[in-house]
CSV table of C-alpha atoms in Angstrom, one decimal:
chain,number,residue,atom,x,y,z
J,19,GLN,CA,-3.2,-103.6,-15.5
J,20,SER,CA,-0.6,-103.1,-12.7
J,21,VAL,CA,1.9,-105.8,-11.8
J,22,LEU,CA,1.0,-105.3,-8.1
J,23,THR,CA,-2.6,-105.6,-7.1
J,24,GLN,CA,-4.2,-103.2,-4.6
J,25,PRO,CA,-7.9,-102.7,-3.8
J,26,PRO,CA,-9.2,-99.6,-5.5
J,27,SER,CA,-10.7,-98.2,-2.3
J,28,VAL,CA,-10.8,-98.7,1.4
J,29,SER,CA,-12.8,-96.8,4.0
J,30,ALA,CA,-12.9,-96.6,7.8
J,31,ALA,CA,-14.1,-94.3,10.5
J,32,PRO,CA,-12.0,-91.7,12.3
J,33,GLY,CA,-9.9,-93.3,15.1
J,34,GLN,CA,-10.2,-96.7,13.6
J,35,LYS,CA,-7.6,-98.8,11.7
J,36,ALA,CA,-7.3,-99.3,8.0
J,37,THR,CA,-5.3,-101.9,6.2
J,38,ILE,CA,-4.3,-101.8,2.5
J,39,SER,CA,-3.0,-104.9,0.8
J,40,CYS,CA,-0.6,-105.2,-2.1
J,41,SER,CA,-0.3,-108.6,-3.8
J,42,GLY,CA,2.5,-109.6,-6.2
J,43,SER,CA,4.6,-112.6,-7.1
J,44,SER,CA,7.9,-114.2,-6.4
J,45,SER,CA,9.6,-112.0,-9.0
J,46,ASN,CA,8.7,-108.8,-7.1
J,47,ILE,CA,7.3,-108.7,-3.6
J,48,GLY,CA,8.3,-112.3,-2.8
J,49,ASN,CA,12.0,-111.6,-3.1
J,50,ASN,CA,12.4,-107.8,-3.0
J,51,TYR,CA,11.8,-105.0,-0.6
J,52,VAL,CA,8.5,-103.1,-0.6
J,53,SER,CA,7.9,-99.3,-0.1
J,54,TRP,CA,4.7,-97.4,0.4
J,55,TYR,CA,3.8,-93.9,-0.7
J,56,GLN,CA,1.0,-91.5,0.2
J,57,GLN,CA,-0.4,-89.1,-2.4
J,58,VAL,CA,-2.8,-86.4,-1.3
J,59,PRO,CA,-4.9,-84.9,-4.1
J,60,GLY,CA,-2.9,-82.3,-6.1
J,61,ALA,CA,0.4,-83.1,-4.3
J,62,ALA,CA,3.5,-85.2,-5.0
J,63,PRO,CA,3.8,-88.7,-3.6
J,64,LYS,CA,5.4,-89.0,-0.1
J,65,LEU,CA,7.4,-91.9,1.2
J,66,LEU,CA,5.7,-93.6,4.2
J,67,ILE,CA,7.5,-97.0,4.5
J,68,TYR,CA,10.7,-98.4,3.0
J,69,ASP,CA,12.4,-101.8,3.2
J,70,ASN,CA,9.0,-103.5,4.0
J,71,THR,CA,8.7,-102.1,7.6
J,72,GLN,CA,10.9,-99.0,8.1
J,73,ARG,CA,9.5,-95.5,8.6
J,74,PRO,CA,11.4,-92.5,7.5
J,75,SER,CA,12.0,-89.8,10.2
J,76,GLY,CA,8.9,-87.7,10.5
J,77,ILE,CA,6.4,-90.4,9.7
J,78,PRO,CA,4.2,-91.2,12.7
J,79,ASP,CA,4.2,-94.7,14.1
J,80,ARG,CA,0.5,-94.8,13.2
J,81,PHE,CA,1.8,-96.0,9.9
J,82,SER,CA,3.2,-99.5,9.7
J,83,GLY,CA,4.3,-102.0,7.0
J,84,SER,CA,4.5,-105.7,6.9
J,85,LYS,CA,5.3,-108.4,4.3
J,86,SER,CA,4.5,-112.1,4.1
J,87,GLY,CA,5.3,-114.2,1.1
J,88,THR,CA,4.2,-112.4,-2.0
J,89,SER,CA,2.0,-109.9,-0.3
J,90,ALA,CA,2.5,-106.7,1.7
J,91,THR,CA,0.3,-104.7,3.9
J,92,LEU,CA,0.1,-101.1,5.0
J,93,GLY,CA,-1.6,-100.4,8.3
J,94,ILE,CA,-2.8,-97.1,9.5
J,95,THR,CA,-4.2,-96.7,13.1
J,96,GLY,CA,-5.9,-93.8,14.7
J,97,LEU,CA,-7.3,-92.7,11.4
J,98,GLN,CA,-7.6,-88.9,10.8
J,99,THR,CA,-9.4,-87.0,8.1
J,100,GLY,CA,-5.9,-85.8,7.0
J,101,ASP,CA,-5.1,-89.4,6.1
J,102,GLU,CA,-7.5,-89.3,3.1
J,103,ALA,CA,-5.2,-89.9,0.2
J,104,THR,CA,-4.3,-92.5,-2.4
J,105,TYR,CA,-1.7,-95.0,-1.3
J,106,TYR,CA,0.7,-96.9,-3.6
J,107,CYS,CA,3.0,-99.9,-3.0
J,108,GLY,CA,6.2,-100.3,-5.0
J,109,THR,CA,9.0,-102.7,-5.4
J,110,TRP,CA,11.6,-104.0,-7.9
J,111,ASP,CA,10.6,-106.7,-10.3
J,112,SER,CA,13.5,-109.0,-11.0
J,113,SER,CA,11.9,-110.6,-14.1
J,114,LEU,CA,11.0,-107.2,-15.7
J,115,SER,CA,14.1,-105.5,-14.4
J,116,ALA,CA,11.9,-102.6,-13.5
J,117,VAL,CA,10.3,-100.8,-10.6
J,118,VAL,CA,6.6,-101.7,-10.4
J,119,PHE,CA,3.8,-99.9,-8.5
J,120,GLY,CA,0.4,-101.0,-7.5
J,121,GLY,CA,-2.6,-99.3,-9.0
J,122,GLY,CA,-3.2,-97.3,-5.9
J,123,THR,CA,-5.8,-97.5,-3.1
J,124,LYS,CA,-8.0,-94.5,-2.3
J,125,LEU,CA,-8.5,-94.2,1.5
J,126,THR,CA,-11.7,-92.5,2.7
J,127,VAL,CA,-12.1,-91.6,6.3
J,128,LEU,CA,-15.8,-91.3,7.0
D,17,GLU,CA,16.2,-79.2,3.6
D,18,VAL,CA,16.4,-82.0,1.0
D,19,GLN,CA,14.7,-80.8,-2.2
D,20,VAL,CA,14.3,-81.7,-5.8
D,21,LEU,CA,12.8,-79.3,-8.3
D,22,GLU,CA,11.7,-80.2,-11.8
D,23,SER,CA,11.6,-77.9,-14.8
D,24,GLY,CA,11.2,-78.2,-18.6
D,25,GLY,CA,7.7,-79.5,-19.1
D,26,GLY,CA,5.3,-78.1,-21.6
D,27,LEU,CA,3.3,-78.8,-24.8
D,28,VAL,CA,5.0,-80.7,-27.6
D,29,GLN,CA,3.7,-82.3,-30.8
D,30,PRO,CA,3.7,-86.0,-31.4
D,31,GLY,CA,7.1,-87.1,-32.6
D,32,GLY,CA,8.8,-84.1,-30.9
D,33,SER,CA,11.4,-83.9,-28.2
D,34,LEU,CA,11.6,-82.3,-24.8
D,35,ARG,CA,14.3,-82.2,-22.1
D,36,LEU,CA,13.4,-82.2,-18.4
D,37,SER,CA,15.7,-81.1,-15.7
D,38,CYS,CA,15.7,-81.6,-11.9
D,39,ALA,CA,17.8,-79.5,-9.6
D,40,ALA,CA,18.7,-81.1,-6.3
D,41,SER,CA,19.7,-79.5,-3.0
D,42,GLY,CA,20.1,-80.2,0.7
D,43,PHE,CA,21.9,-83.6,0.3
D,44,THR,CA,25.2,-85.0,-1.2
D,45,PHE,CA,24.0,-85.5,-4.7
D,46,THR,CA,26.9,-87.8,-5.7
D,47,MET,CA,25.9,-90.3,-3.0
D,48,TYR,CA,22.4,-91.1,-4.4
D,49,GLY,CA,20.7,-92.5,-7.4
D,50,MET,CA,18.0,-90.5,-9.0
D,51,SER,CA,14.8,-91.4,-10.8
D,52,TRP,CA,11.9,-90.2,-12.9
D,53,VAL,CA,8.4,-91.4,-12.2
D,54,ARG,CA,5.4,-90.2,-14.2
D,55,GLN,CA,1.6,-90.1,-13.6
D,56,ALA,CA,-0.8,-89.7,-16.5
D,57,PRO,CA,-3.9,-87.6,-15.8
D,58,GLY,CA,-6.2,-89.5,-13.4
D,59,LYS,CA,-3.9,-92.6,-13.4
D,60,GLY,CA,-1.4,-94.2,-11.1
D,61,LEU,CA,2.3,-94.0,-10.8
D,62,GLU,CA,4.6,-95.4,-13.5
D,63,TRP,CA,8.3,-95.7,-13.1
D,64,VAL,CA,10.2,-94.3,-16.1
D,65,SER,CA,14.0,-94.5,-15.4
D,66,SER,CA,16.7,-94.5,-12.8
D,67,ILE,CA,20.4,-93.7,-12.8
D,68,SER,CA,23.1,-94.7,-10.3
D,69,SER,CA,25.0,-92.1,-8.2
D,70,SER,CA,28.0,-92.2,-10.6
D,71,GLY,CA,25.8,-92.2,-13.7
D,72,GLY,CA,27.4,-95.5,-14.7
D,73,LYS,CA,24.2,-97.5,-14.5
D,74,THR,CA,20.9,-96.7,-16.0
D,75,ASP,CA,17.6,-98.5,-16.4
D,76,TYR,CA,14.4,-97.8,-18.2
D,77,ALA,CA,10.8,-98.9,-18.4
D,78,ASP,CA,10.1,-100.8,-21.6
D,79,SER,CA,7.6,-98.2,-22.6
D,80,VAL,CA,10.3,-95.5,-23.0
D,81,LYS,CA,13.4,-97.6,-23.8
D,82,GLY,CA,15.1,-96.4,-26.9
D,83,ARG,CA,13.3,-93.0,-26.8
D,84,PHE,CA,14.2,-91.5,-23.4
D,85,THR,CA,17.7,-91.0,-22.0
D,86,ILE,CA,18.4,-90.2,-18.3
D,87,SER,CA,21.6,-88.4,-17.4
D,88,ARG,CA,23.1,-86.5,-14.5
D,89,ASP,CA,25.6,-83.7,-14.0
D,90,ASN,CA,27.2,-84.3,-10.7
D,91,SER,CA,29.1,-81.0,-10.9
D,92,LYS,CA,25.8,-79.1,-11.0
D,93,ASN,CA,23.6,-81.4,-8.8
D,94,THR,CA,21.3,-81.8,-11.8
D,95,LEU,CA,19.3,-84.7,-13.3
D,96,HIS,CA,18.0,-84.7,-16.9
D,97,LEU,CA,15.6,-86.7,-18.9
D,98,GLN,CA,15.9,-86.3,-22.7
D,99,MET,CA,12.6,-87.4,-24.3
D,100,ASN,CA,12.5,-88.1,-28.0
D,101,SER,CA,9.8,-89.4,-30.4
D,102,LEU,CA,7.1,-88.4,-27.9
D,103,ARG,CA,3.7,-90.0,-28.1
D,104,ALA,CA,0.3,-89.0,-26.8
D,105,GLU,CA,0.6,-91.7,-24.2
D,106,ASP,CA,3.7,-90.0,-22.7
D,107,THR,CA,1.4,-87.2,-21.5
D,108,ALA,CA,1.8,-87.1,-17.7
D,109,VAL,CA,3.2,-85.2,-14.8
D,110,TYR,CA,6.9,-86.2,-14.5
D,111,TYR,CA,8.3,-86.4,-11.0
D,112,CYS,CA,12.0,-86.4,-10.1
D,113,ALA,CA,13.0,-88.3,-7.0
D,114,LYS,CA,16.1,-88.9,-4.9
D,115,THR,CA,16.5,-92.7,-5.0
D,116,VAL,CA,18.1,-95.2,-2.7
D,117,MET,CA,19.4,-98.0,-4.9
D,118,SER,CA,21.3,-101.0,-3.6
D,119,THR,CA,21.5,-104.8,-3.8
D,120,THR,CA,21.4,-106.7,-0.6
D,121,PRO,CA,21.4,-110.5,0.1
D,122,GLU,CA,17.7,-110.1,0.6
D,123,GLY,CA,17.2,-108.5,-2.8
D,124,PRO,CA,17.4,-105.2,-4.6
D,125,VAL,CA,16.4,-102.0,-2.8
D,126,ARG,CA,14.8,-99.2,-4.6
D,127,TRP,CA,12.8,-96.4,-3.0
D,128,PHE,CA,12.1,-92.8,-3.7
D,129,ASP,CA,12.3,-89.9,-1.2
D,130,PRO,CA,11.7,-87.0,-1.6
D,131,TRP,CA,9.7,-86.4,-4.8
D,132,GLY,CA,9.6,-83.0,-6.5
D,133,GLN,CA,6.4,-81.2,-7.2
D,134,GLY,CA,6.3,-82.5,-10.8
D,135,THR,CA,6.3,-81.0,-14.2
D,136,LEU,CA,3.5,-81.5,-16.8
D,137,VAL,CA,4.4,-82.8,-20.2
D,138,THR,CA,1.5,-82.7,-22.8
D,139,VAL,CA,2.0,-84.4,-26.1
D,140,SER,CA,-0.7,-83.2,-28.5
D,141,SER,CA,-1.1,-81.7,-32.0
Protein backbone atom coordinates (compact mmCIF):
# COMPACT_ATOMS: atom_id res chain seq x y z
CA GLN A 1 0.00 0.00 0.00
CA SER A 2 1.68 3.20 -1.20
CA VAL A 3 1.53 6.43 0.79
CA LEU A 4 0.62 8.29 -2.41
CA THR A 5 -2.40 7.04 -4.34
CA GLN A 6 -2.43 6.82 -8.14
CA PRO A 7 -4.91 5.09 -10.44
CA PRO A 8 -3.44 1.78 -11.62
CA SER A 9 -4.19 2.52 -15.26
CA VAL A 10 -5.26 5.27 -17.62
CA SER A 11 -5.97 5.08 -21.33
CA ALA A 12 -6.61 7.59 -24.09
CA ALA A 13 -6.47 7.81 -27.86
CA PRO A 14 -3.49 9.12 -29.85
CA GLY A 15 -3.54 12.91 -30.08
CA GLN A 16 -5.79 13.24 -27.03
CA LYS A 17 -4.97 14.30 -23.49
CA ALA A 18 -4.36 12.09 -20.48
CA THR A 19 -4.30 13.14 -16.85
CA ILE A 20 -2.81 11.12 -14.01
CA SER A 21 -3.69 11.98 -10.43
CA CYS A 22 -1.60 11.54 -7.30
CA SER A 23 -3.31 11.90 -3.93
CA GLY A 24 -1.58 12.31 -0.59
CA SER A 25 -1.86 14.20 2.65
CA SER A 26 -0.64 17.32 4.44
CA SER A 27 2.53 15.52 5.53
CA ASN A 28 3.63 14.91 1.96
CA ILE A 29 2.05 16.55 -1.10
CA GLY A 30 0.26 19.19 0.92
CA ASN A 31 3.48 20.80 2.14
CA ASN A 32 6.26 19.50 -0.12
CA TYR A 33 7.25 19.60 -3.75
CA VAL A 34 6.14 16.84 -6.14
CA SER A 35 8.11 15.23 -8.94
CA TRP A 36 6.98 12.89 -11.71
CA TYR A 37 8.85 10.06 -13.45
CA GLN A 38 8.24 8.07 -16.62
CA GLN A 39 9.34 4.44 -16.84
CA VAL A 40 9.19 2.69 -20.17
CA PRO A 41 9.21 -1.12 -19.86
CA GLY A 42 12.71 -2.47 -19.37
CA ALA A 43 14.24 0.98 -18.80
CA ALA A 44 15.18 3.16 -15.86
CA PRO A 45 12.83 5.88 -14.63
CA LYS A 46 13.21 9.32 -16.21
CA LEU A 47 12.41 12.66 -14.59
CA LEU A 48 9.52 14.50 -16.25
CA ILE A 49 8.49 17.17 -13.73
CA TYR A 50 10.12 18.57 -10.59
CA ASP A 51 9.05 21.21 -8.06
CA ASN A 52 5.37 20.55 -8.92
CA THR A 53 5.40 22.23 -12.31
CA GLN A 54 8.94 22.50 -13.72
CA ARG A 55 10.14 20.57 -16.74
CA PRO A 56 13.82 19.61 -17.10
CA SER A 57 15.48 20.60 -20.34
CA GLY A 58 14.63 18.16 -23.11
CA ILE A 59 11.16 17.31 -21.79
CA PRO A 60 8.54 18.53 -24.29
CA ASP A 61 5.88 20.98 -23.16
CA ARG A 62 3.25 18.31 -23.86
CA PHE A 63 4.02 17.23 -20.28
CA SER A 64 2.77 19.45 -17.47
CA GLY A 65 2.40 19.23 -13.71
CA SER A 66 0.10 20.91 -11.24
CA LYS A 67 -0.68 20.73 -7.55
CA SER A 68 -3.68 21.69 -5.48
CA GLY A 69 -3.89 21.02 -1.77
CA THR A 70 -2.94 17.41 -1.12
CA SER A 71 -3.20 16.25 -4.74
CA ALA A 72 -1.01 16.57 -7.80
CA THR A 73 -1.72 15.94 -11.45
CA LEU A 74 0.39 15.06 -14.47
CA GLY A 75 -1.04 16.08 -17.82
CA ILE A 76 0.08 14.79 -21.18
CA THR A 77 -1.31 16.35 -24.36
CA GLY A 78 -0.96 15.21 -27.96
CA LEU A 79 -0.57 11.59 -26.88
CA GLN A 80 1.82 9.42 -28.86
CA THR A 81 2.32 5.67 -28.78
CA GLY A 82 5.78 6.37 -27.41
CA ASP A 83 4.17 7.82 -24.27
CA GLU A 84 3.03 4.34 -23.24
CA ALA A 85 4.79 3.81 -19.93
CA THR A 86 4.25 3.69 -16.20
CA TYR A 87 4.23 7.07 -14.47
CA TYR A 88 5.16 7.65 -10.82
CA CYS A 89 4.71 10.64 -8.54
CA GLY A 90 7.09 11.22 -5.66
CA THR A 91 7.65 13.63 -2.80
CA TRP A 92 9.12 13.97 0.69
CA ASP A 93 6.95 12.90 3.61
CA SER A 94 7.69 15.03 6.65
CA SER A 95 6.04 12.61 9.10
CA LEU A 96 7.91 9.57 7.81
CA SER A 97 11.14 11.51 7.08
CA ALA A 98 11.29 9.59 3.85
CA VAL A 99 10.78 9.94 0.13
CA VAL A 100 7.49 8.35 -0.89
CA PHE A 101 6.27 7.29 -4.33
CA GLY A 102 2.87 6.52 -5.72
CA GLY A 103 2.14 2.98 -6.83
CA GLY A 104 2.46 3.94 -10.49
CA THR A 105 -0.04 4.46 -13.32
CA LYS A 106 0.23 2.51 -16.55
CA LEU A 107 -0.70 4.69 -19.49
CA THR A 108 -2.07 2.98 -22.58
CA VAL A 109 -2.40 4.94 -25.81
CA LEU A 110 -4.97 3.16 -27.93
CA GLU B 1 26.76 13.91 -20.62
CA VAL B 2 25.55 13.41 -17.07
CA GLN B 3 25.70 9.70 -16.23
CA VAL B 4 25.54 7.36 -13.28
CA LEU B 5 26.44 3.69 -13.61
CA GLU B 6 25.74 1.03 -10.99
CA SER B 7 27.68 -2.16 -10.35
CA GLY B 8 27.97 -4.88 -7.74
CA GLY B 9 24.64 -6.64 -7.95
CA GLY B 10 24.30 -10.39 -7.91
CA LEU B 11 22.95 -13.44 -6.12
CA VAL B 12 23.41 -13.61 -2.35
CA GLN B 13 22.04 -15.91 0.33
CA PRO B 14 19.66 -14.65 3.02
CA GLY B 15 21.65 -13.10 5.83
CA GLY B 16 24.51 -12.28 3.49
CA SER B 17 26.08 -8.98 2.46
CA LEU B 18 26.66 -7.13 -0.77
CA ARG B 19 28.19 -3.76 -1.67
CA LEU B 20 26.82 -1.75 -4.55
CA SER B 21 28.76 1.01 -6.25
CA CYS B 22 27.74 3.85 -8.53
CA ALA B 23 30.20 5.75 -10.72
CA ALA B 24 29.19 9.30 -11.59
CA SER B 25 30.41 11.43 -14.49
CA GLY B 26 29.52 14.54 -16.44
CA PHE B 27 28.67 16.74 -13.44
CA THR B 28 30.33 18.20 -10.35
CA PHE B 29 29.79 15.29 -7.99
CA THR B 30 30.53 17.30 -4.85
CA MET B 31 27.63 19.65 -5.52
CA TYR B 32 24.85 17.06 -5.46
CA GLY B 33 23.24 14.59 -3.18
CA MET B 34 22.92 11.00 -4.31
CA SER B 35 20.33 8.32 -3.67
CA TRP B 36 19.43 4.69 -4.09
CA VAL B 37 15.94 3.67 -5.20
CA ARG B 38 14.90 0.07 -5.72
CA GLN B 39 12.22 -1.77 -7.64
CA ALA B 40 11.19 -5.30 -6.78
CA PRO B 41 10.22 -7.51 -9.75
CA GLY B 42 6.91 -6.33 -11.18
CA LYS B 43 6.48 -3.70 -8.45
CA GLY B 44 6.74 0.05 -8.08
CA LEU B 45 9.55 2.32 -6.96
CA GLU B 46 10.78 2.31 -3.36
CA TRP B 47 13.22 4.90 -2.06
CA VAL B 48 16.06 3.30 -0.08
CA SER B 49 18.51 5.99 1.02
CA SER B 50 19.97 9.42 0.28
CA ILE B 51 23.22 11.16 1.15
CA SER B 52 24.04 14.86 1.05
CA SER B 53 26.73 16.35 -1.17
CA SER B 54 29.30 16.39 1.63
CA GLY B 55 28.27 13.01 2.99
CA GLY B 56 27.43 14.59 6.32
CA LYS B 57 23.71 13.84 6.18
CA THR B 58 22.14 10.50 5.37
CA ASP B 59 18.62 9.14 5.57
CA TYR B 60 17.12 5.72 5.13
CA ALA B 61 13.81 3.99 4.57
CA ASP B 62 12.57 2.20 7.68
CA SER B 63 12.74 -1.10 5.77
CA VAL B 64 16.55 -0.91 5.51
CA LYS B 65 17.52 1.19 8.53
CA GLY B 66 20.20 -0.51 10.60
CA ARG B 67 21.05 -2.97 7.80
CA PHE B 68 22.13 -0.73 4.89
CA THR B 69 24.75 2.04 4.90
CA ILE B 70 25.09 4.67 2.20
CA SER B 71 28.43 6.40 1.67
CA ARG B 72 30.29 8.38 -0.94
CA ASP B 73 33.89 8.97 -1.99
CA ASN B 74 34.02 12.49 -3.39
CA SER B 75 37.63 12.01 -4.50
CA LYS B 76 36.51 9.20 -6.81
CA ASN B 77 33.02 10.43 -7.79
CA THR B 78 31.59 7.22 -6.42
CA LEU B 79 28.55 6.28 -4.34
CA HIS B 80 28.23 3.06 -2.36
CA LEU B 81 25.52 1.07 -0.65
CA GLN B 82 26.66 -1.53 1.87
CA MET B 83 23.86 -4.04 2.37
CA ASN B 84 24.02 -6.42 5.34
CA SER B 85 21.60 -9.00 6.77
CA LEU B 86 19.92 -9.30 3.40
CA ARG B 87 16.41 -10.70 3.18
CA ALA B 88 14.37 -12.17 0.34
CA GLU B 89 12.29 -8.99 0.29
CA ASP B 90 15.41 -6.98 -0.60
CA THR B 91 15.41 -8.64 -4.02
CA ALA B 92 15.11 -5.81 -6.53
CA VAL B 93 16.77 -3.74 -9.20
CA TYR B 94 18.71 -1.03 -7.37
CA TYR B 95 18.98 2.33 -9.11
CA CYS B 96 21.48 5.04 -8.32
CA ALA B 97 20.33 8.62 -8.98
CA LYS B 98 21.80 12.09 -8.82
CA THR B 99 19.64 13.92 -6.31
CA VAL B 100 18.64 17.50 -5.77
CA MET B 101 18.17 17.91 -2.02
CA SER B 102 17.33 21.20 -0.36
CA THR B 103 15.02 22.82 2.14
CA THR B 104 12.99 25.82 1.06
CA PRO B 105 10.38 27.96 2.85
CA GLU B 106 7.81 25.99 0.85
CA GLY B 107 9.15 22.67 2.06
CA PRO B 108 11.86 20.09 1.36
CA VAL B 109 12.95 19.44 -2.20
CA ARG B 110 14.02 15.98 -3.27
CA TRP B 111 14.12 14.80 -6.86
CA PHE B 112 16.15 12.35 -8.87
CA ASP B 113 17.81 12.91 -12.24
CA PRO B 114 19.32 11.07 -13.97
CA TRP B 115 18.92 7.45 -12.92
CA GLY B 116 21.35 4.70 -13.77
CA GLN B 117 20.37 1.57 -15.66
CA GLY B 118 20.11 -0.38 -12.40
CA THR B 119 21.79 -3.44 -10.94
CA LEU B 120 19.86 -6.55 -9.92
CA VAL B 121 20.21 -7.91 -6.40
CA THR B 122 18.72 -11.36 -5.80
CA VAL B 123 18.52 -12.71 -2.27
CA SER B 124 17.83 -16.43 -2.36
CA SER B 125 19.17 -19.70 -1.05
